[in-house]
PDB file of C-alpha atoms in Angstrom:
ATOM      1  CA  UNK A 173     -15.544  29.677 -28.804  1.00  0.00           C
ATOM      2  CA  UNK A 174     -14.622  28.688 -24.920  1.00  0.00           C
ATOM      3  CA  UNK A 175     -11.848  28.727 -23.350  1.00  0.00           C
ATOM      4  CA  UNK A 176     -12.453  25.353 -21.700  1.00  0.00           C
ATOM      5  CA  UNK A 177      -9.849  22.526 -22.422  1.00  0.00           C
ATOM      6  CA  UNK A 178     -11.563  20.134 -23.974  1.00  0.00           C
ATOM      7  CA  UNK A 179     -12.670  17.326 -21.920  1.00  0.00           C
ATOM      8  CA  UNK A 180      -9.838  14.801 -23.086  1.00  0.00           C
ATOM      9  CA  UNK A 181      -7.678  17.815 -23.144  1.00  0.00           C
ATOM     10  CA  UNK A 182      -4.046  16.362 -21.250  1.00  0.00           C
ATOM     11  CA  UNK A 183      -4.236  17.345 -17.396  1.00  0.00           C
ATOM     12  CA  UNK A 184      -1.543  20.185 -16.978  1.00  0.00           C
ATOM     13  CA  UNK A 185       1.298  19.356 -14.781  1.00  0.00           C
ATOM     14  CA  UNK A 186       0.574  22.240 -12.058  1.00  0.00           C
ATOM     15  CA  UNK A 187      -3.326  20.522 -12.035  1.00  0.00           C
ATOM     16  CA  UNK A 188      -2.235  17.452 -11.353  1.00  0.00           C
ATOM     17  CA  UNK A 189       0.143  18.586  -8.478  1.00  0.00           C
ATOM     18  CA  UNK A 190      -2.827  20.844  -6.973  1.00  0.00           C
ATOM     19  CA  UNK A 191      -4.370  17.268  -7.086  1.00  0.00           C
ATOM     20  CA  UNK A 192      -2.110  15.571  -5.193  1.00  0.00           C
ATOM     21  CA  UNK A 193      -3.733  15.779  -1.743  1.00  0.00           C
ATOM     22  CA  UNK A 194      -6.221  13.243   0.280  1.00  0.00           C
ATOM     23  CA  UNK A 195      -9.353  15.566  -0.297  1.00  0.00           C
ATOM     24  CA  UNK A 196     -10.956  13.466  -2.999  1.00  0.00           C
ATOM     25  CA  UNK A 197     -14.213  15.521  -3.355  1.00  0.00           C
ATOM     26  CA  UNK A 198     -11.677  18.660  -3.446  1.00  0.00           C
ATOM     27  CA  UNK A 199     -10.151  17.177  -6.300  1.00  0.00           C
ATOM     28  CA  UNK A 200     -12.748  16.325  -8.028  1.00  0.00           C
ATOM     29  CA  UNK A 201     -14.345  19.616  -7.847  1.00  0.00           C
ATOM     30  CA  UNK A 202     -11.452  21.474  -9.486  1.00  0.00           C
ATOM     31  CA  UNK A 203     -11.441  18.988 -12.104  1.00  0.00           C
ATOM     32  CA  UNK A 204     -15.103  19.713 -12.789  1.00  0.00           C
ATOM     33  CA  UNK A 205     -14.905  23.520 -12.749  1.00  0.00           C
ATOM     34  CA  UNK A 206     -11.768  23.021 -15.164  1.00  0.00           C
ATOM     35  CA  UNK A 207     -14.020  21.011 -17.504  1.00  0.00           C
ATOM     36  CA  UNK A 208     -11.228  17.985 -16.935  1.00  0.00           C
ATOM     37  CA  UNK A 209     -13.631  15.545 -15.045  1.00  0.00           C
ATOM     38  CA  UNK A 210     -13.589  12.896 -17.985  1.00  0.00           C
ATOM     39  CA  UNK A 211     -12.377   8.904 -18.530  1.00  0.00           C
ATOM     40  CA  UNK A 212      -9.459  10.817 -20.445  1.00  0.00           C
ATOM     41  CA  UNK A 213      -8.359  12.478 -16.716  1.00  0.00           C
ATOM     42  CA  UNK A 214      -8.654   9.278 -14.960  1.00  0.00           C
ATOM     43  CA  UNK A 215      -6.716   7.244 -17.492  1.00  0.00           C
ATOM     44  CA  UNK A 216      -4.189  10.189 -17.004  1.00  0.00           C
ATOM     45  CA  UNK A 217      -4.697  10.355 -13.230  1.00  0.00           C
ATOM     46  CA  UNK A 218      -4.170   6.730 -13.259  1.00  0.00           C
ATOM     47  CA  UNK A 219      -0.615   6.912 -15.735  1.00  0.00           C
ATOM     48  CA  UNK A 220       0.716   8.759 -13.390  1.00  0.00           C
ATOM     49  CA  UNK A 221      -0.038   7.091 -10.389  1.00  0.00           C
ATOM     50  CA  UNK A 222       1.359   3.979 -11.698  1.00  0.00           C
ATOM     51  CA  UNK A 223       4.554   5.925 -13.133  1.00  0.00           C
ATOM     52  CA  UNK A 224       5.129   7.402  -9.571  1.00  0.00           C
ATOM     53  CA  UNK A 225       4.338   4.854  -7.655  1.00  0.00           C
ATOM     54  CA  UNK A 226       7.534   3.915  -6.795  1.00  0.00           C
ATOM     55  CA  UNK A 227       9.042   7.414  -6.205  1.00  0.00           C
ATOM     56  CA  UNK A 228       6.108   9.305  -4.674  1.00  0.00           C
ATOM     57  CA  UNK A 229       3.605   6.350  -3.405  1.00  0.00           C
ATOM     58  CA  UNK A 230       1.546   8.759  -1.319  1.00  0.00           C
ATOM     59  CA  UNK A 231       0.792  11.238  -4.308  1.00  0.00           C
ATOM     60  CA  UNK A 232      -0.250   7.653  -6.066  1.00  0.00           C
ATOM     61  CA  UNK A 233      -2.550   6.553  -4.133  1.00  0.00           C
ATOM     62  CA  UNK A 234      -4.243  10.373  -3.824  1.00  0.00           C
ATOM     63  CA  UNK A 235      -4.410  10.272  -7.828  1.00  0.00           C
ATOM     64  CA  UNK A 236      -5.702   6.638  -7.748  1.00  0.00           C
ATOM     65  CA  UNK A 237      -8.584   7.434  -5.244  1.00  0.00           C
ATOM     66  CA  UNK A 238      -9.185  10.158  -7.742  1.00  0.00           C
ATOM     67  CA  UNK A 239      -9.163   8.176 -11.065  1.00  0.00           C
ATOM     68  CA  UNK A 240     -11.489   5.341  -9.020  1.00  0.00           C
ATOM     69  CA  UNK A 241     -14.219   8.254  -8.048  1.00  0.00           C
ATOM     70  CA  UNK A 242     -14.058   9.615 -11.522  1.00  0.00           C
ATOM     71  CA  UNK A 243     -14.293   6.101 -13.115  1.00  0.00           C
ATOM     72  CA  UNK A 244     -17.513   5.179 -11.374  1.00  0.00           C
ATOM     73  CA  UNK A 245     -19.244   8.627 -11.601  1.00  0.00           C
ATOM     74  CA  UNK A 246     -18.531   7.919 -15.394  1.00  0.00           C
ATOM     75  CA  UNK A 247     -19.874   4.489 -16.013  1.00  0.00           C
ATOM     76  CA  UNK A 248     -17.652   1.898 -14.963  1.00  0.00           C
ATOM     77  CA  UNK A 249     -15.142   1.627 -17.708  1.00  0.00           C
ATOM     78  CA  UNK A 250     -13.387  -1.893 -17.128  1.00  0.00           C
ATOM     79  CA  UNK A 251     -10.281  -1.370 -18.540  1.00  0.00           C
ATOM     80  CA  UNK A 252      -9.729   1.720 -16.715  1.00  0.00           C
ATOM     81  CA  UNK A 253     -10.480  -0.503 -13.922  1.00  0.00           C
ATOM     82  CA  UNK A 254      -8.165  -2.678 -14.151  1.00  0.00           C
ATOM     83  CA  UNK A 255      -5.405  -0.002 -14.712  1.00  0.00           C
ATOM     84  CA  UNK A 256      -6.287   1.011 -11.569  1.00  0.00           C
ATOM     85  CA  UNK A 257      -6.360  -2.257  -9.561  1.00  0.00           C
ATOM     86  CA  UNK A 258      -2.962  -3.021 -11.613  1.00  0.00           C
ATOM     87  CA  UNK A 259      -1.754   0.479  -9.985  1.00  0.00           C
ATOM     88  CA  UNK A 260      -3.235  -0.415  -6.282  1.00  0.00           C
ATOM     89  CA  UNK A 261      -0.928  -3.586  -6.794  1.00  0.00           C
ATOM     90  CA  UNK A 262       2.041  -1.522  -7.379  1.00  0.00           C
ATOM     91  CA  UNK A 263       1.916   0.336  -4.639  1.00  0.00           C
ATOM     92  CA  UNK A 264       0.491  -2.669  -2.332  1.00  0.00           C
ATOM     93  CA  UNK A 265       4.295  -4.622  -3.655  1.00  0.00           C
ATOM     94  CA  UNK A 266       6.654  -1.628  -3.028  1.00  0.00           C
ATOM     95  CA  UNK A 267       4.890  -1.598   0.541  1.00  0.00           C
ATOM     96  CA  UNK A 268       5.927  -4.923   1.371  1.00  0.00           C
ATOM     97  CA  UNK A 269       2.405  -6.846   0.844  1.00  0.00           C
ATOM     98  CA  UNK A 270       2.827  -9.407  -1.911  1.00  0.00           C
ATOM     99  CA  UNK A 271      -0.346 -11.029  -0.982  1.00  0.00           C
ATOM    100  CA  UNK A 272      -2.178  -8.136  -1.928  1.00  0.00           C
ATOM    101  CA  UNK A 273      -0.336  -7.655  -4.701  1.00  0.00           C
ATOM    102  CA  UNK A 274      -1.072 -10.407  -6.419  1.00  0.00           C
ATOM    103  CA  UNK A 275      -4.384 -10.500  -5.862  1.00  0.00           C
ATOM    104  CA  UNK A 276      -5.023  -7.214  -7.370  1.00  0.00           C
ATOM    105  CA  UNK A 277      -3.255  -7.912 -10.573  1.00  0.00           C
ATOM    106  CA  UNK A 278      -5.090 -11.296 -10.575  1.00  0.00           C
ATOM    107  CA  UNK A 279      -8.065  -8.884 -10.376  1.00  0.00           C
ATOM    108  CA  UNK A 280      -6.570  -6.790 -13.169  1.00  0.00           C
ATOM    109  CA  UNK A 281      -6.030  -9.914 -15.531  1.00  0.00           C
ATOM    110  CA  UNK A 282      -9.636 -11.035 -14.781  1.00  0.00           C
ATOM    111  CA  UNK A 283     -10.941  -7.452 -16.102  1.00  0.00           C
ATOM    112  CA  UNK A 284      -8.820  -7.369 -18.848  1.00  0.00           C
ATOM    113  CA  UNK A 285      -9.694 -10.950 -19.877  1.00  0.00           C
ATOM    114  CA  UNK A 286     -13.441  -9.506 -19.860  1.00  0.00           C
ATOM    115  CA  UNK A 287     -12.488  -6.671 -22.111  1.00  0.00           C
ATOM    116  CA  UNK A 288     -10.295  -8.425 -24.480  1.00  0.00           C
ATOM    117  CA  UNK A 289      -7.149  -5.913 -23.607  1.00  0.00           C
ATOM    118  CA  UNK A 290      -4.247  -8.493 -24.953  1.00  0.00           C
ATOM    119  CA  UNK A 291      -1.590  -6.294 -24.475  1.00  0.00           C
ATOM    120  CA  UNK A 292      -1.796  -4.768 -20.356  1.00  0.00           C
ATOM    121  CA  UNK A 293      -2.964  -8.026 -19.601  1.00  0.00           C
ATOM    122  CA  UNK A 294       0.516 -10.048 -21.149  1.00  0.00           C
ATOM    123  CA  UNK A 295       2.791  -6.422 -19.932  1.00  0.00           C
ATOM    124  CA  UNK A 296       1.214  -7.831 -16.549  1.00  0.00           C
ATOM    125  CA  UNK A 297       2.470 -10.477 -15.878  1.00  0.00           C
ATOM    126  CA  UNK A 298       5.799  -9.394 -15.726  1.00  0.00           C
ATOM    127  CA  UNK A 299       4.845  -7.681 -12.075  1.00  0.00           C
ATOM    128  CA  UNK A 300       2.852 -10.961 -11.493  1.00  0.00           C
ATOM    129  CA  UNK A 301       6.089 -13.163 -12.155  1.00  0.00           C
ATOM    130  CA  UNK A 302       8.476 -10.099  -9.811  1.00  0.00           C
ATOM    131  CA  UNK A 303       6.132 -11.198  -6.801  1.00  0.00           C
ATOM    132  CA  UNK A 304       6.233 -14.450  -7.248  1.00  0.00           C
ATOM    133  CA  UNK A 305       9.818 -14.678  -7.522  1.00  0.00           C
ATOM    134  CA  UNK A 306      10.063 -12.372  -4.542  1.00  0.00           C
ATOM    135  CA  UNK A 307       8.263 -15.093  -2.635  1.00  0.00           C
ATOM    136  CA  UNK A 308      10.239 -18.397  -4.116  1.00  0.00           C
ATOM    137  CA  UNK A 309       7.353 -19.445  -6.019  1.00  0.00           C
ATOM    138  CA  UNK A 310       9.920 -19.895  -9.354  1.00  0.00           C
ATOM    139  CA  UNK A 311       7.171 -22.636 -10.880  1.00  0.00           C
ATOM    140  CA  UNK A 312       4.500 -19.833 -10.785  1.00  0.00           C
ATOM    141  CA  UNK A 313       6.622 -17.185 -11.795  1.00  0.00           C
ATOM    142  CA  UNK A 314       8.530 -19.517 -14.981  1.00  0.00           C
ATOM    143  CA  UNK A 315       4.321 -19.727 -16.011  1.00  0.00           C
ATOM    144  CA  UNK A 316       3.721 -16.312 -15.372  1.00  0.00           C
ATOM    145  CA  UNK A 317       6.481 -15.269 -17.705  1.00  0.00           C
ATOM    146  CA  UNK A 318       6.090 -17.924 -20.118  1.00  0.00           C
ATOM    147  CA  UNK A 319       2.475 -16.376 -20.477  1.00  0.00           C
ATOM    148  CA  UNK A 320       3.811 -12.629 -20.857  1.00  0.00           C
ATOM    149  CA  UNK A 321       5.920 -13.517 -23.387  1.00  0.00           C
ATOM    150  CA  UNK A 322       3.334 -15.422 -25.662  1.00  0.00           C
ATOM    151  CA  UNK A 323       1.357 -12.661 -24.755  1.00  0.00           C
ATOM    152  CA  UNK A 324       3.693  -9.951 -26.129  1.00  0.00           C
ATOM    153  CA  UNK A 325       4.182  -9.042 -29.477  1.00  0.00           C
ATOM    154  CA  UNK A 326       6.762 -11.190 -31.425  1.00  0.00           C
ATOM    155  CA  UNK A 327      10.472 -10.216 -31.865  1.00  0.00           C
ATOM    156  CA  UNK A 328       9.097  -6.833 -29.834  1.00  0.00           C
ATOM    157  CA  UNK A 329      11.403  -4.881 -27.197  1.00  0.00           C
ATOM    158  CA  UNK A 330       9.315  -5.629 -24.579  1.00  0.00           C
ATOM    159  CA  UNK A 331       9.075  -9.893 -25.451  1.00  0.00           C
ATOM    160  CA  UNK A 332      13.177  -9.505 -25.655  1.00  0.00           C
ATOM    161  CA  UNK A 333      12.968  -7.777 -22.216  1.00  0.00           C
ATOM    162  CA  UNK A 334      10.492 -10.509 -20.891  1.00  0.00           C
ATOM    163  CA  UNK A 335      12.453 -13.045 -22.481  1.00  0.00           C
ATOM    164  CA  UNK A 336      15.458 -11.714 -20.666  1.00  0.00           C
ATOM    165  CA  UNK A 337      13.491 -11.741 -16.974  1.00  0.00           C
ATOM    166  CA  UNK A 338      13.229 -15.479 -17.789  1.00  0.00           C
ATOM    167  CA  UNK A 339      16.741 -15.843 -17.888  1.00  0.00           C
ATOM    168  CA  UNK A 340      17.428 -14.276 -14.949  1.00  0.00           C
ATOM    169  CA  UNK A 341      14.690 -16.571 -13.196  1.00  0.00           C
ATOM    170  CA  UNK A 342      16.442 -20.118 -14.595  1.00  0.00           C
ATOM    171  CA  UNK A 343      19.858 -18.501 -13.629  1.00  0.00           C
ATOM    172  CA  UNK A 344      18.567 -17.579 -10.316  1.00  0.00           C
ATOM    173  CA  UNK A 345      17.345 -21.572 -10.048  1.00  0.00           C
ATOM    174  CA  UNK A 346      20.810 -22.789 -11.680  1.00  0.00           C
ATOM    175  CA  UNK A 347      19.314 -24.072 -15.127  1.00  0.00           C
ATOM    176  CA  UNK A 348      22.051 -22.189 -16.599  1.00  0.00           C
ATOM    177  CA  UNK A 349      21.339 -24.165 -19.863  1.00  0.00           C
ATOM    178  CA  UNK A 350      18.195 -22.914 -20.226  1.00  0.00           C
ATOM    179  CA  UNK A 351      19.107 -19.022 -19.245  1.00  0.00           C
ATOM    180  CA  UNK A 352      21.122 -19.260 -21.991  1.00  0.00           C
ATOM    181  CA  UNK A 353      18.809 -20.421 -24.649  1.00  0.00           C
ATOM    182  CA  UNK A 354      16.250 -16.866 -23.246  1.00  0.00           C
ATOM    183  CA  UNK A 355      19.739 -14.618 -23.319  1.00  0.00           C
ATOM    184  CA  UNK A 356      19.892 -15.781 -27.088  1.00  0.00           C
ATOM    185  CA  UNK A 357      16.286 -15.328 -27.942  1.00  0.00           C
ATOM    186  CA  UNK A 358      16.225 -12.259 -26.739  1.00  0.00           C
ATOM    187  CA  UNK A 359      19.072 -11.082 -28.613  1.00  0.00           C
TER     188      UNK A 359
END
């Protein structure tokens, strides 16, 4: 029996702090002597990235570059993909460029629209309508959340929270009526 991990094994924490550096091809060969270079790492690679990106956006992007090498040596993988580009866009908004952050999660959205992936795609739109609202566009960001919350599962946490961001949006815009009407659903 070997004392590999197996190749969807979860990346220990220590591994994926010795990965946290701008030498891509460094990273990638520890990952392949470890027996971690797999879809599994970059999904994790890419989690964690997105999870950070606020808090440690320069380890982010070193994991994303990471997770985008190890996606294409592995076959494409759209829905990774588009976790990634969603992740660029994260970073791109906490540095200040909305314009680049929306088009990467419109870039997102188009790959999971290819793949069928219901649930990132409707979860993103919540960033989509934060960027939007960050730039006045209240018409565009009212659709954008509209569309997360039919998107969401029904009477879920995450539709109550989305239902809530709405509110916040029509309060922000004075339709006090209507913020009311979102407070309630979501309760």
């Amino acid at each position: 029996m070997s004392n590999a991990p197996a190749r969807d094994a979860p990346l220990p924490s220590h591994l994926l702090e010795r990965l946290d550096n701008d030498d891509t091809a460094a990273g990638l060969a520890e990952l392949e002597r470890t027996g971690l270079d797999s879809v599994a790492a970059a999904e994790q690679l890419t989690a964690a990235a997105l999870e950070r990106a606020e808090s440690a956006p320069q380890s982010a992007a070193h994991w994303l570059a990471l997770a985008e090498v190890l996606r294409t040596r592995l076959g494409g993988e759209p829905a990774l993909q588009a976790q990634i580009v969603y992740a660029q866009a994260r970073l791109r908004l906490r540095a200040g460029d909305l314009g680049d952050a929306e088009a990467l999660i419109r870039q997102a959205q188009s790959l999971w629209q290819t793949v069928g992936a219901v649930a990132p795609l409707a979860r993103s739109y919540l960033g989509l309508t934060q960027i939007l609202t960050m730039q006045g566009r209240y018409a565009e960001a009212e659709s954008a959340i509209q569309a997360a919350i039919v998107g969401l599962p029904a009477a879920s946490p995450q539709q109550a929270q989305a239902r809530i961001n709405l509110a916040n949006l029509l309060r922000r815009q004075e339709r006090h009526s209507a913020a009311l009407l979102e407070y309630s659903a979501a309760q």
